[in-house]
Short mmCIF file of C-alpha atoms and ligand atoms in Angstrom, two decimals:
data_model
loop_
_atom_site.label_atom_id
_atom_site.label_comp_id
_atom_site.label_asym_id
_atom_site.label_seq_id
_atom_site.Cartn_x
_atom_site.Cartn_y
_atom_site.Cartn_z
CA UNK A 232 0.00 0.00 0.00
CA UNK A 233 1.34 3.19 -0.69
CA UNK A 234 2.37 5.63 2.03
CA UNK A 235 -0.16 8.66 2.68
CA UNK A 236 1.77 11.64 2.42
CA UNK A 237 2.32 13.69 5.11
CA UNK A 238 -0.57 16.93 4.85
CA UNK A 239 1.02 20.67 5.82
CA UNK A 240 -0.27 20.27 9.76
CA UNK A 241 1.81 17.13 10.60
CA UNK A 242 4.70 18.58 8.99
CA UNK A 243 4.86 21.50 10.98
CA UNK A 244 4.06 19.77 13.56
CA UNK A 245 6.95 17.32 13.38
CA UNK A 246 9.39 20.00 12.81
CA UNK A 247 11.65 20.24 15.67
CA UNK A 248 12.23 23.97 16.42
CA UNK A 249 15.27 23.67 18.39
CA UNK A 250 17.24 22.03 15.75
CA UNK A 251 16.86 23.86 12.70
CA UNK A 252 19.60 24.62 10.48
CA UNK A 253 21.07 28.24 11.77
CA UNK A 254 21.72 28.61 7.98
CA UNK A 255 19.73 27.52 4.99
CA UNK A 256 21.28 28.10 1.29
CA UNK A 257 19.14 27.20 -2.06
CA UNK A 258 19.85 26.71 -5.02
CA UNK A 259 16.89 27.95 -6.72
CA UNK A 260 16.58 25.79 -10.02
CA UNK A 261 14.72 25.10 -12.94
CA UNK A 262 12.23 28.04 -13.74
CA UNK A 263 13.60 27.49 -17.48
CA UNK A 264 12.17 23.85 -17.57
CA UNK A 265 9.03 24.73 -15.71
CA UNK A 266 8.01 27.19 -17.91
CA UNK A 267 8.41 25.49 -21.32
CA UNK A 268 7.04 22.35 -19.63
CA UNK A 269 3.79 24.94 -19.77
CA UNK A 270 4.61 25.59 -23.74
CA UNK A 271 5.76 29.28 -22.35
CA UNK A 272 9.03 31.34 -22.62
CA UNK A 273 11.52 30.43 -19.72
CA UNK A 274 11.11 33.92 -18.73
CA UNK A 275 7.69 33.19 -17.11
CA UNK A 276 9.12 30.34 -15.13
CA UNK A 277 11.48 33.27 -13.70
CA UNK A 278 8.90 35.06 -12.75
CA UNK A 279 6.75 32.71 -10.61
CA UNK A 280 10.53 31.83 -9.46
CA UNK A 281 10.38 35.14 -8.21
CA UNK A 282 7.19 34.54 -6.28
CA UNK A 283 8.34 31.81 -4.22
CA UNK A 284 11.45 33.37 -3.16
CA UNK A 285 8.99 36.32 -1.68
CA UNK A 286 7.05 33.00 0.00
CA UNK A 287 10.18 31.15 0.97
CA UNK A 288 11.52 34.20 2.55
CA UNK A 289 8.32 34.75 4.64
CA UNK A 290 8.49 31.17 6.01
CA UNK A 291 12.59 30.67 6.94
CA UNK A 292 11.87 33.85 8.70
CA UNK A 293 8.94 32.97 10.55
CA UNK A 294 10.89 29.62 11.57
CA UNK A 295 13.16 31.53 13.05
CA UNK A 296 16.06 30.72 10.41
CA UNK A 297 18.98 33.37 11.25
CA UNK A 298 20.68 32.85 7.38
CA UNK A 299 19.01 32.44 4.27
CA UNK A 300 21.40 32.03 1.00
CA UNK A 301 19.73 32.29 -1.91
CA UNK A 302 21.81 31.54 -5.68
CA UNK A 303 19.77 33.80 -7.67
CA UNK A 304 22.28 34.61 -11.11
CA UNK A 305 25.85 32.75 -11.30
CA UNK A 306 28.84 33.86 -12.69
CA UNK A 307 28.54 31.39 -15.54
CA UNK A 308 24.59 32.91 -15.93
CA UNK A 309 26.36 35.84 -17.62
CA UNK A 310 27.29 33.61 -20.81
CA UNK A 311 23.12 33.04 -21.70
CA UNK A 312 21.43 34.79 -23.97
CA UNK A 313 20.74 38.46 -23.68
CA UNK A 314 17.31 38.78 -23.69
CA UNK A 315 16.78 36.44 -20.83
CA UNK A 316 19.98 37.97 -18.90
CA UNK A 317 18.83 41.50 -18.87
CA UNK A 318 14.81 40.01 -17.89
CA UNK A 319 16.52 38.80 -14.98
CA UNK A 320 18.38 41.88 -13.97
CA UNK A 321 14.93 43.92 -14.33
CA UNK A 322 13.46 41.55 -12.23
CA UNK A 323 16.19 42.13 -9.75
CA UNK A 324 15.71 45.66 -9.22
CA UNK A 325 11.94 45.17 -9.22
CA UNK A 326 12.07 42.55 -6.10
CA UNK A 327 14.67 44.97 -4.47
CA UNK A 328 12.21 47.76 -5.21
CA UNK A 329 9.46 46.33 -3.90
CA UNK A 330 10.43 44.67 -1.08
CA UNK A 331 13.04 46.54 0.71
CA UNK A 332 9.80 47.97 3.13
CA UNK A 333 8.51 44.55 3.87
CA UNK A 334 12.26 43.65 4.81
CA UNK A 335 12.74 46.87 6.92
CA UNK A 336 9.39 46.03 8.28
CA UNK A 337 10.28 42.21 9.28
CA UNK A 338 13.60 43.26 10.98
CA UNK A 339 15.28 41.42 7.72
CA UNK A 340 18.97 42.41 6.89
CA UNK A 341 19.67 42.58 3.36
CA UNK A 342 23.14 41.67 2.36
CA UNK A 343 25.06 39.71 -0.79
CA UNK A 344 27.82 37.55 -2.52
CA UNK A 345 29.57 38.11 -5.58
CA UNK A 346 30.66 40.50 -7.98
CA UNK A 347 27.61 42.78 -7.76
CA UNK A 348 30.11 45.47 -9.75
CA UNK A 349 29.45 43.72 -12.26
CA UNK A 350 25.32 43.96 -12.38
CA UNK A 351 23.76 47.07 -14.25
CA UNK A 352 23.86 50.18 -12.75
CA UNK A 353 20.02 49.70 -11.72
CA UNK A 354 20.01 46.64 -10.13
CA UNK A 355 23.91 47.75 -7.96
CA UNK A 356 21.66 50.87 -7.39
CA UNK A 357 19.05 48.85 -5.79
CA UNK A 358 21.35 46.34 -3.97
CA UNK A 359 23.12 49.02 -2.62
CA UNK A 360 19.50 50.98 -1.35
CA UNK A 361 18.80 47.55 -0.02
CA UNK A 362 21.85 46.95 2.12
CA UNK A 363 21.87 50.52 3.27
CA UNK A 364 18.30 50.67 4.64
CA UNK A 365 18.02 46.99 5.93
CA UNK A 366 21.84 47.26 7.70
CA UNK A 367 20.51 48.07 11.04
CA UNK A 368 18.17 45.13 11.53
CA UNK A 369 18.71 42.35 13.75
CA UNK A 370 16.37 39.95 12.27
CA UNK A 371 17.21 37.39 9.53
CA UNK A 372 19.92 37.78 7.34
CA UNK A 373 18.78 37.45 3.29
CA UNK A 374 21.88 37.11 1.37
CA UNK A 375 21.49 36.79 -2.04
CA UNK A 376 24.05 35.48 -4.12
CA UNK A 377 24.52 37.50 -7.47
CA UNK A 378 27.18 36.89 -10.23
CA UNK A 379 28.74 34.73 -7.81
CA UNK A 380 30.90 31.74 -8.30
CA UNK A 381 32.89 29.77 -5.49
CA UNK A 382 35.95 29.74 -7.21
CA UNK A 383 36.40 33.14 -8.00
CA UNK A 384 34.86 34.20 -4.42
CA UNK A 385 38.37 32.23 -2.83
CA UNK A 386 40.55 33.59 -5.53
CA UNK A 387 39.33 37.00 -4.41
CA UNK A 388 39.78 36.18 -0.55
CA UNK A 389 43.37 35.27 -1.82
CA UNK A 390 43.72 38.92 -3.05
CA UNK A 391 42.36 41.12 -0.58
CA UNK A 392 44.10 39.25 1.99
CA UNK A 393 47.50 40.22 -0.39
CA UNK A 394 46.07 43.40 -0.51
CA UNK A 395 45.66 43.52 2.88
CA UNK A 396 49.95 42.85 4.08
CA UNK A 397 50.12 39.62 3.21
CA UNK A 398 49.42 35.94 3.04
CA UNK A 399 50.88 34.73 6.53
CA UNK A 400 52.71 31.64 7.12
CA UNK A 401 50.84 30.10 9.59
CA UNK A 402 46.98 31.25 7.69
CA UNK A 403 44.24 29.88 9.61
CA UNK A 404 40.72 28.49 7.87
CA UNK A 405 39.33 30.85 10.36
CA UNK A 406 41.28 33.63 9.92
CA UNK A 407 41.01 32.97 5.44
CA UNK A 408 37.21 32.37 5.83
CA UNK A 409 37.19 36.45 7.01
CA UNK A 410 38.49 37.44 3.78
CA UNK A 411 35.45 35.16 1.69
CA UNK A 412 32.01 37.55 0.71
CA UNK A 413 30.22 35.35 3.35
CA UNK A 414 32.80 36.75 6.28
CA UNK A 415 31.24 36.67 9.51
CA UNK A 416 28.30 34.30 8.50
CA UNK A 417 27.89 30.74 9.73
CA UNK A 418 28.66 27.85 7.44
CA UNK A 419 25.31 26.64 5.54
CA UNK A 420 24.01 23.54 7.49
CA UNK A 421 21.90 23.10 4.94
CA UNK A 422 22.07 23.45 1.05
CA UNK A 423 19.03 22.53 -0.99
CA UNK A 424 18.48 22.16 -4.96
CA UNK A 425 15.42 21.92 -6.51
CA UNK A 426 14.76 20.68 -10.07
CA UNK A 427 16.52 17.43 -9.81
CA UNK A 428 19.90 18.38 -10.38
CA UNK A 429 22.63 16.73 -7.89
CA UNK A 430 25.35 19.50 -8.51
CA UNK A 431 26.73 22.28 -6.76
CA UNK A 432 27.29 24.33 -10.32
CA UNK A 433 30.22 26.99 -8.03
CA UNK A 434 27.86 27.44 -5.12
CA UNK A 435 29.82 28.18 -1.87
CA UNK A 436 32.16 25.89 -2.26
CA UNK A 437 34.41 26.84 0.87
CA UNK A 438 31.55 27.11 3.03
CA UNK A 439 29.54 23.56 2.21
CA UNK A 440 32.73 21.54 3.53
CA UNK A 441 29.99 20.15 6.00
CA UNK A 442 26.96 21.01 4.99
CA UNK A 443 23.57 18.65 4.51
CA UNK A 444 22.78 18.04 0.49
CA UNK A 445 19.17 17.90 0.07
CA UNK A 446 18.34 17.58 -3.41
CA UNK A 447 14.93 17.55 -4.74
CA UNK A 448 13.42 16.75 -8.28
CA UNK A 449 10.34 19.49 -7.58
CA UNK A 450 11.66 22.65 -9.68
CA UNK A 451 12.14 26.62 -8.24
CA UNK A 452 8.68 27.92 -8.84
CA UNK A 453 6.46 24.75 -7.44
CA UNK A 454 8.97 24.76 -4.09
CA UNK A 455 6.52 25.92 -1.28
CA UNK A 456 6.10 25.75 2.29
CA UNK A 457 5.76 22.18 2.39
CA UNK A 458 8.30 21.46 0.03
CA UNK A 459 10.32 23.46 2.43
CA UNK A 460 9.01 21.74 5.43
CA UNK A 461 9.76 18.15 4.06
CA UNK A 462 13.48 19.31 3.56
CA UNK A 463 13.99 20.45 6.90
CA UNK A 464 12.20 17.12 8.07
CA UNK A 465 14.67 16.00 6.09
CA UNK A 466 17.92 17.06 7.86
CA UNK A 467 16.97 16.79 11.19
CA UNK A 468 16.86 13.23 10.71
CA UNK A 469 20.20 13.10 9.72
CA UNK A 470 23.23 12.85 12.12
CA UNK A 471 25.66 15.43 12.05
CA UNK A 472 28.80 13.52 12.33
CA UNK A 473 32.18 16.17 11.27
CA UNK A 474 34.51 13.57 11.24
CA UNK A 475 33.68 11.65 14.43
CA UNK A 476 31.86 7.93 14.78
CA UNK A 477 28.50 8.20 15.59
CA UNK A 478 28.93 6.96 18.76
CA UNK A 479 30.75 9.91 19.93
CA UNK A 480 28.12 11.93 18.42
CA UNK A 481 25.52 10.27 20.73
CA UNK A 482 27.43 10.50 23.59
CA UNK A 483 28.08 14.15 23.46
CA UNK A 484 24.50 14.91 22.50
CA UNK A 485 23.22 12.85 25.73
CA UNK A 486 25.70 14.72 28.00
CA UNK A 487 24.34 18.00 27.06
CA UNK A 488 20.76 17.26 27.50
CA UNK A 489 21.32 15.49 30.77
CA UNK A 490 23.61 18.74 31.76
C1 IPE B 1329 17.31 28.90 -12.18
O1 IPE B 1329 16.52 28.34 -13.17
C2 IPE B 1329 17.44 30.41 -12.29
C3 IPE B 1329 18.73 30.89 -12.76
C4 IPE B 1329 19.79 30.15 -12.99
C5 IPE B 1329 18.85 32.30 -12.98
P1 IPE B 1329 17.10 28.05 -14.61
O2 IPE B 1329 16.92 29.27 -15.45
O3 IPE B 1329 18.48 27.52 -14.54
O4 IPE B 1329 16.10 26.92 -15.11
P2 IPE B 1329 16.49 25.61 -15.93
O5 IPE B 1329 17.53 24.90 -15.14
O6 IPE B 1329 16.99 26.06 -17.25
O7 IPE B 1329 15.22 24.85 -15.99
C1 IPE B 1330 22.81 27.44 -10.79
O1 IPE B 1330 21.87 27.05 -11.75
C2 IPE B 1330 22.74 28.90 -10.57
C3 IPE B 1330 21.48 29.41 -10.01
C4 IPE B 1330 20.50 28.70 -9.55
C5 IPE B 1330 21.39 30.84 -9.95
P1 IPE B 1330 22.27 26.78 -13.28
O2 IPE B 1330 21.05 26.35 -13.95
O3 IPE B 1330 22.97 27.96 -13.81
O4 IPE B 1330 23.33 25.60 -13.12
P2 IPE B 1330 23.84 24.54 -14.20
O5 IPE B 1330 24.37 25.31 -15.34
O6 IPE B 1330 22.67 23.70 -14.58
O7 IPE B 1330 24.88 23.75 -13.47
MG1 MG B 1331 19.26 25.66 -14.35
#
């Protein structure tokens, strides 16, 4: 017999609070494919796309999520084709536009990765209004990740920290991981794709040393609360394990709840 799926109410209800990932990144693909499975222009499927960020951001933050990391254009994007390129940098500015009171309202603190210089003047305009009217708020951070690509972001750390006196000898991951575009953000404990995809395609590749893979065949603009909700049901029924046997895990985890 197959297994009744699990309705909205049981999810959140078997959601444990105290254990949610401090940091949530997504990989936010397959509008393209959504779209033209519809017989419309890929363009559309950004559009809903942008819809469930606006949703997606609502819910991490009512969770109580401190980091959401959202990949939202890649270095590599740059190389499709015009048209579809410059749609997505309008739609850009128009989210920024239109959301930057609902963020200021929500306590939400705006904030990004990768080389916004090179975004249209709009859409640096916006991301720039964004940052600098969200950069006193406490609440969630919303980091979106814009012409960004892991392998450039370290080759830049490498720089600045040249810039900066000087590689030195005895370079710490800590002390490196300051010089990254995610400096003085937590690790992402969890990184999700949608759209069936089991890559990382440049995604915070310094950062995910040990972070949970959840990868999901359901593409961007279907993923919704409950989609979200059976990811995070997910990972919490994973075990954490950073090297050690899972015995050791245990134990630790029963001395600090009987502490
Ligand atoms: C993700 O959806 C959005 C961006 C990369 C900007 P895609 O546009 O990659 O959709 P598919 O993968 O072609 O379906
Ligand atoms: C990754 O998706 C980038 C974003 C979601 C913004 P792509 O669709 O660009 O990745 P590949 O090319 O399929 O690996
Ligand atoms: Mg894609």
């Amino acid at each position: 017999m197959k297994k009744k799926e699990a309705t909205l109410a049981e999810l959140r209800a078997g959601i444990d609070r105290d254990s949610l990932p401090k940091h949530i990144a997504i990989i936010m693909d397959g509008n393209g494919r959504w779209a033209q499975r519809r017989g419309m222009p890929r363009v559309f499927g950004h559009k809903r796309g942008a819809e469930r960020v606006r949703a997606v951001v609502e819910q991490c933050r009512k969770l109580g999520v401190e980091v959401l990391t959202l990949y939202a254009f890649s270095d590599e994007n740059w190389r499709r084709p015009e048209k579809e390129v410059s749609f997505l940098m309008n739609m850009l500015g128009g989210y920024l536009r239109s959301e930057i009171a609902t963020m200021k309202s929500n306590g939400i603190r705006f904030r990004t990765v990768g080389r916004t210089e090179r975004l249209p003047k709009t859409a640096q305009q916006w991301v720039a209004k964004a940052i600098d009217e969200t950069a006193d708020n406490g609440g969630m951070v919303l980091n979106l990740a814009l012409s960004y690509g892991g392998r450039g972001e370290i080759l830049q750390a490498i720089r600045r920290m040249q810039d900066a006196g000087g590689i030195p000898a005895d370079l710490s991951e800590q002390q490196f991981s300051a010089y990254l575009d995610t400096a003085g953000l937590p690790d992402p404990d969890l990184i999700i794709r949608t759209s069936g995809e089991r890559r990382i395609s440049n995604f915070l590749l310094w950062q995910a040393a040990y972070a949970e893979l959840y990868f999901t065949e359901v593409f961007w603009p279907d993923f919704d609360e409950k989609q979200l909700l059976i990811a995070l049901f997910d990972y919490q029924g994973r075990q954490r394990r950073f090297g050690l046997t899972g015995e050791q895990v245990d134990r630790s985890a029963s001395s600090r709840s009987s502490r």
